[in-house]
Coordinates of C-alpha atoms in Angstrom, one line a residue:
M1 CA -24.6 2.3 3.0
E2 CA -25.9 5.6 1.0
G3 CA -22.8 5.6 -1.9
K4 CA -20.2 8.2 -2.3
P5 CA -21.1 11.1 -4.0
R6 CA -19.4 11.3 -7.4
V7 CA -18.9 14.6 -8.2
Q8 CA -15.6 15.7 -6.8
T9 CA -12.8 18.3 -6.7
K10 CA -10.2 16.4 -5.5
P11 CA -7.8 15.0 -8.3
F12 CA -7.0 12.0 -7.1
L13 CA -11.0 11.0 -6.0
K14 CA -11.5 12.5 -9.6
V15 CA -9.0 9.7 -11.0
M16 CA -10.4 7.1 -9.0
D17 CA -13.9 7.3 -10.5
G18 CA -12.4 6.9 -13.8
E19 CA -12.1 10.8 -15.2
A20 CA -8.4 11.5 -17.3
C21 CA -6.8 14.3 -15.5
F22 CA -3.7 16.0 -16.9
P23 CA -1.1 16.5 -15.2
P24 CA -2.2 13.4 -13.5
P25 CA -2.4 13.6 -9.8
V26 CA 0.6 12.3 -8.0
W27 CA 1.4 10.6 -4.9
L28 CA 4.6 8.3 -3.2
M29 CA 4.9 5.1 -1.9
R30 CA 6.8 6.1 1.3
Q31 CA 6.4 9.5 0.9
A32 CA 6.4 9.7 4.4
G33 CA 9.8 7.9 5.1
R34 CA 13.1 8.8 6.1
Y35 CA 14.8 10.7 2.9
L36 CA 12.6 13.6 4.8
P37 CA 14.8 15.4 7.6
E38 CA 12.0 16.6 9.4
Y39 CA 11.0 12.5 9.4
Q40 CA 14.4 11.9 11.3
A41 CA 14.0 14.3 14.0
L42 CA 10.2 13.6 14.7
R43 CA 11.0 9.6 14.6
A44 CA 14.1 10.2 17.5
K45 CA 10.8 11.5 19.6
V46 CA 10.4 8.1 20.4
P47 CA 11.8 4.7 21.3
S48 CA 10.3 2.4 18.6
F49 CA 8.9 2.1 15.0
L50 CA 6.0 0.5 16.4
D51 CA 5.4 3.3 19.1
F52 CA 5.6 5.7 16.3
C53 CA 2.9 4.2 14.4
Y54 CA 0.3 4.3 17.8
T55 CA 0.9 7.8 18.6
P56 CA -1.2 9.7 17.1
A57 CA 0.3 13.4 17.0
L58 CA 3.2 11.8 15.9
A59 CA 1.6 9.7 13.4
A60 CA -0.4 12.6 11.9
E61 CA 2.1 14.8 11.2
A62 CA 4.5 12.7 9.3
T63 CA 1.7 11.5 7.0
L64 CA 1.2 15.6 6.7
Q65 CA 4.7 16.2 5.7
P66 CA 5.2 15.4 2.4
V67 CA 1.8 16.9 1.9
R68 CA 3.3 19.9 3.0
R69 CA 6.7 20.7 1.5
F70 CA 6.0 18.9 -2.5
G71 CA 2.0 19.8 -2.5
F72 CA 0.9 16.2 -3.0
D73 CA -2.5 14.8 -4.8
A74 CA -3.2 12.2 -1.7
A75 CA -1.9 11.6 1.4
I76 CA -1.1 8.3 2.8
L77 CA -2.2 7.0 6.9
F78 CA 1.7 6.7 8.3
S79 CA 1.4 3.5 9.9
D80 CA 2.8 -0.1 8.8
I81 CA 1.2 -3.7 7.6
L82 CA 2.0 -5.2 10.9
V83 CA -0.4 -3.7 12.8
I84 CA -2.4 -6.1 11.7
P85 CA -0.6 -8.9 13.1
D86 CA -0.3 -7.3 15.9
A87 CA -4.2 -6.4 16.8
L88 CA -4.5 -9.9 16.1
G89 CA -1.9 -10.7 19.7
Q90 CA 0.9 -12.2 17.6
K91 CA 4.4 -10.2 18.9
V92 CA 5.6 -7.8 16.5
A93 CA 9.0 -5.5 17.3
F94 CA 11.3 -3.4 15.0
E95 CA 14.5 -4.2 15.5
P96 CA 17.1 -1.2 14.9
N97 CA 18.9 -2.2 11.0
E98 CA 17.3 -5.3 12.0
G99 CA 13.8 -5.0 10.3
P100 CA 11.0 -6.4 11.8
K101 CA 10.6 -9.5 14.5
L102 CA 7.9 -11.4 15.2
D103 CA 7.4 -14.4 17.0
P104 CA 7.2 -16.8 14.3
I105 CA 3.9 -18.9 14.1
L106 CA 5.3 -22.6 13.0
T107 CA 2.3 -25.2 14.6
A108 CA -1.0 -25.2 15.5
E109 CA -0.8 -24.2 18.7
D110 CA 1.1 -21.2 17.8
F111 CA -1.9 -20.3 15.2
A112 CA -4.5 -21.1 18.6
K113 CA -2.6 -18.2 20.2
L114 CA -3.6 -15.1 18.0
N115 CA -6.9 -13.6 18.6
G116 CA -9.8 -14.5 16.6
R117 CA -10.5 -11.2 15.1
I118 CA -8.1 -8.0 15.5
D119 CA -8.9 -6.0 17.9
C120 CA -10.3 -2.8 18.0
G121 CA -8.9 -1.1 20.8
R122 CA -5.4 -1.9 19.6
L123 CA -5.7 0.2 16.8
S124 CA -7.7 3.2 17.9
P125 CA -4.4 4.8 17.7
V126 CA -4.7 4.8 14.3
F127 CA -7.7 6.0 13.6
E128 CA -7.3 8.6 15.8
T129 CA -4.8 10.0 13.4
I130 CA -6.3 9.3 10.7
E131 CA -9.3 11.9 12.1
R132 CA -6.3 14.6 13.3
V133 CA -5.3 14.3 9.9
K134 CA -8.4 15.0 8.5
T135 CA -8.8 18.5 10.2
T136 CA -6.1 19.8 8.6
L137 CA -5.3 17.8 4.8
P138 CA -5.4 20.7 2.3
A139 CA -9.2 20.5 0.6
E140 CA -8.0 19.3 -2.3
T141 CA -5.8 16.4 -1.2
A142 CA -7.1 13.0 -0.3
L143 CA -6.4 10.6 2.3
I144 CA -5.3 6.7 1.3
G145 CA -5.3 4.2 3.9
F146 CA -4.0 0.6 3.8
C147 CA -3.4 -3.1 4.6
G148 CA -1.3 -5.6 3.8
A149 CA -2.5 -8.4 1.8
P150 CA -3.1 -11.9 3.4
W151 CA -0.3 -13.4 1.7
T152 CA 2.2 -10.7 2.9
L153 CA 1.1 -10.7 5.8
A154 CA 1.5 -14.4 6.3
C155 CA 5.4 -14.5 5.3
Y156 CA 6.1 -12.0 8.0
M157 CA 4.2 -14.1 10.2
I158 CA 5.6 -17.6 9.6
A159 CA 9.0 -16.8 9.1
G160 CA 8.9 -14.4 11.9
K161 CA 10.8 -11.8 9.9
S162 CA 11.7 -10.6 6.2
T163 CA 13.1 -13.5 4.4
P164 CA 14.5 -13.2 0.2
D165 CA 12.5 -15.4 -1.2
Q166 CA 9.5 -16.1 1.5
A167 CA 10.0 -19.8 1.9
P168 CA 9.7 -20.1 5.0
A169 CA 5.8 -19.1 4.1
R170 CA 6.1 -21.1 0.7
L171 CA 7.2 -24.4 3.0
F172 CA 4.8 -23.9 5.1
A173 CA 1.7 -24.1 2.7
Y174 CA 1.7 -26.9 0.9
R175 CA 3.1 -28.8 4.1
H176 CA 0.0 -27.6 6.0
R177 CA -2.4 -26.4 3.5
D178 CA -5.7 -26.4 6.0
L179 CA -3.7 -24.6 8.4
F180 CA -2.2 -22.1 6.1
Q181 CA -5.7 -21.6 4.9
S182 CA -6.9 -21.0 8.1
L183 CA -4.5 -18.7 8.4
I184 CA -5.0 -16.6 5.3
D185 CA -8.9 -16.7 6.2
R186 CA -8.4 -14.8 9.3
L187 CA -6.1 -12.5 7.8
V188 CA -8.7 -12.2 5.5
R189 CA -11.9 -11.2 7.9
A190 CA -8.8 -8.6 10.0
S191 CA -8.1 -6.9 6.9
I192 CA -12.0 -6.1 5.8
D193 CA -12.6 -4.9 9.5
Y194 CA -9.6 -2.8 9.5
L195 CA -10.1 -1.8 6.3
A196 CA -13.7 -0.5 7.1
W197 CA -13.3 1.0 10.0
Q198 CA -10.4 2.9 8.0
I199 CA -13.1 4.4 5.9
E200 CA -15.8 5.0 8.8
A201 CA -12.8 7.3 10.4
G202 CA -12.7 9.2 7.1
V203 CA -10.0 7.7 4.6
E204 CA -11.2 8.2 0.9
A205 CA -9.3 5.4 -0.7
V206 CA -7.3 2.4 0.7
Q207 CA -5.1 0.6 -1.1
I208 CA -3.8 -3.5 -0.5
F209 CA 0.0 -3.5 -0.6
D210 CA 1.2 -7.8 -1.8
T211 CA 4.3 -7.0 -1.6
W212 CA 5.8 -10.7 -1.9
A213 CA 3.1 -11.8 -4.6
G214 CA 5.5 -12.5 -7.2
V215 CA 7.5 -15.3 -5.5
L216 CA 4.8 -17.6 -5.9
P217 CA 3.8 -20.0 -9.3
F218 CA 0.5 -19.4 -10.2
A219 CA -1.5 -21.5 -8.9
E220 CA -0.4 -21.0 -5.0
F221 CA -0.8 -16.7 -6.5
E222 CA -4.2 -17.8 -7.4
R223 CA -4.5 -19.5 -4.1
W224 CA -3.3 -17.1 -1.7
C225 CA -3.5 -13.6 -3.7
L226 CA -6.4 -13.2 -6.1
M227 CA -8.8 -15.2 -3.8
P228 CA -8.2 -13.5 -0.9
V229 CA -8.3 -10.2 -2.3
E230 CA -10.8 -10.7 -4.5
A231 CA -12.8 -11.6 -0.6
I232 CA -11.3 -8.3 0.9
V233 CA -12.7 -6.1 -2.1
A234 CA -16.0 -7.7 -1.6
G235 CA -15.9 -8.0 1.9
L236 CA -15.3 -4.5 2.0
R237 CA -18.0 -3.1 -0.7
L238 CA -20.3 -4.8 1.8
H239 CA -19.9 -2.5 4.5
H240 CA -18.9 0.5 2.2
R241 CA -20.5 -0.2 -1.4
D242 CA -18.3 2.3 -3.4
A243 CA -15.4 1.7 -1.1
R244 CA -12.4 2.9 -3.6
V245 CA -9.3 0.1 -3.9
I246 CA -6.1 0.3 -5.3
G247 CA -5.1 -3.5 -5.6
F248 CA -0.5 -3.5 -5.7
P249 CA 0.6 -6.9 -6.4
K250 CA 4.5 -6.7 -6.6
G251 CA 6.2 -9.0 -9.0
V252 CA 3.5 -10.5 -11.2
G253 CA 4.1 -9.7 -14.4
H254 CA 1.8 -10.8 -16.8
H255 CA -0.6 -12.6 -14.2
L256 CA -1.4 -8.4 -13.6
M257 CA -4.4 -9.2 -16.3
D258 CA -5.5 -12.1 -13.4
F259 CA -5.0 -9.9 -10.5
A260 CA -7.4 -7.1 -12.6
A261 CA -9.9 -9.5 -13.5
R262 CA -10.7 -11.0 -10.8
T263 CA -10.4 -8.9 -7.6
G264 CA -12.6 -6.0 -8.7
V265 CA -9.5 -3.2 -7.6
N266 CA -10.6 0.2 -9.0
A267 CA -7.1 0.7 -9.7
L268 CA -4.7 -1.4 -10.5
G269 CA -0.2 -0.2 -9.0
L270 CA 1.7 -1.0 -11.2
D271 CA 5.6 -2.3 -10.1
S272 CA 8.8 -0.9 -12.0
S273 CA 9.0 -4.7 -14.0
A274 CA 5.7 -3.3 -15.7
D275 CA 5.6 -2.2 -19.2
P276 CA 3.9 1.0 -19.2
R277 CA 3.0 0.9 -23.0
W278 CA 2.1 -3.1 -22.4
A279 CA -0.3 -2.0 -19.8
A280 CA -1.7 1.0 -21.7
K281 CA -2.3 -0.8 -24.3
T282 CA -3.8 -4.0 -22.4
F283 CA -6.3 -2.6 -19.7
D284 CA -9.3 -1.5 -19.7
R285 CA -9.8 2.3 -19.9
G286 CA -12.5 1.8 -17.2
L287 CA -9.6 0.5 -14.9
V288 CA -7.0 3.0 -13.3
L289 CA -3.5 2.6 -13.4
Q290 CA -1.2 3.5 -10.6
G291 CA 2.6 4.1 -11.3
N292 CA 5.5 3.1 -12.2
L293 CA 8.7 5.6 -12.0
D294 CA 11.6 3.1 -10.6
P295 CA 12.3 4.6 -7.3
L296 CA 15.9 3.9 -8.6
A297 CA 15.6 6.3 -11.6
L298 CA 14.3 9.1 -9.1
A299 CA 17.3 8.4 -6.2
A300 CA 19.7 8.5 -10.2
G301 CA 18.4 12.0 -11.2
G302 CA 19.5 13.4 -14.4
P303 CA 18.4 12.5 -17.6
A304 CA 17.2 8.8 -16.1
L305 CA 14.7 10.6 -14.2
E306 CA 13.3 12.8 -16.5
T307 CA 13.0 10.5 -19.1
G308 CA 11.3 7.9 -16.9
V309 CA 8.3 10.6 -16.3
R310 CA 8.2 11.5 -19.4
H311 CA 7.9 8.1 -21.3
I312 CA 5.3 7.4 -18.4
L313 CA 3.2 10.7 -18.9
S314 CA 2.9 10.3 -22.9
V315 CA 1.9 6.7 -22.3
F316 CA -1.0 6.8 -20.2
R317 CA -2.1 10.0 -21.2
G318 CA -5.7 10.2 -22.4
R319 CA -6.9 7.5 -19.6
P320 CA -7.3 7.8 -15.6
H321 CA -3.5 7.3 -14.5
I322 CA -1.9 8.0 -10.9
F323 CA 1.5 8.8 -11.0
N324 CA 3.5 7.0 -8.5
L325 CA 6.8 4.7 -8.2
G326 CA 6.9 1.4 -8.9
H327 CA 7.6 0.8 -5.4
G328 CA 8.4 3.2 -1.9
V329 CA 11.0 5.9 -1.7
L330 CA 14.5 5.1 -1.1
P331 CA 15.9 6.5 1.9
H332 CA 18.6 7.8 0.2
T333 CA 16.7 10.1 -2.4
P334 CA 17.8 13.6 -2.8
I335 CA 14.5 16.0 -2.3
Q336 CA 15.9 17.9 -5.0
H337 CA 14.9 14.8 -7.5
I338 CA 11.2 14.7 -6.1
E339 CA 11.1 18.9 -6.8
L340 CA 12.4 17.9 -10.0
M341 CA 9.9 14.6 -11.0
L342 CA 7.2 17.5 -9.7
E343 CA 8.5 20.1 -12.1
F344 CA 8.3 17.4 -15.3
L345 CA 4.9 15.9 -14.0
R346 CA 3.7 19.5 -13.8
G347 CA 5.1 21.3 -16.9
G348 CA 7.9 23.2 -15.0
S349 CA 11.3 23.7 -16.5
A350 CA 13.9 22.0 -15.1
K351 CA 16.5 23.8 -12.5

């Protein structure tokens, strides 16, 4: 396939292509969410969260709301990482105030019930959402797609729910290594297909979320996190050779060095525990860094917010950097604090 043109006017894409910009472009993980009253009004229109994700008119509006309110440099597709298990044929539901519920994979027979490939038709509303967003998104604003990494998806698929230490998946991986490998391989193929389809629908970069990467010892991290993400990036670039990919392996500490070296991502998302000074000194300037304001500092506001923003700006100035949080916006975050963050970031005076 032909490569993407590398002359860009969108700040987010300039940085993703290796240019240092100041102030840096900004978007926030979970920027479309419960802290916005307009989101709450939209969510009330559908009975379930999965219905919300699969209703293109509503999902497109949720994607656009934070861009409209805050002028972020990128929108991220409103969806959920668990659409992949859903499109593989696993039953997925979201219980109010309880989070996701899946029919757990406990045996080889359970695994055999999954589809061999993800169902493109099941995911067609997601691609329609992308197309709708592209017709409305400001010309200077980029659109990001995403998927969950195989390890993180497997944690939900095996436990059937969120668990504090991901023990069900970890035990399964130790006890049934061949079967767990088969599940990871199935998820790698599904992720490649899904991300490739998102790019074909119009997204300009993708992020791979490995939320639970930090719970694994290194040997397991290498097998279940590093190698699958490396395979996804390589496989995706067989479809789209210039695909821009952000990797976000949460909680892995200095294993970030292995992740950056092995996976081939263009940009590395830093969680709040990563020391910006260490990251700025450690990683080659050709690697884009993203992050990493503490979401609680954003929720707290005041000196914690200003100090956090100014420190990150100072440390990463002069290298390709995308300003973001170290994880997602918390539901109780005051809207005014995001406005203040943007003032500090873009050089305005705080109110």
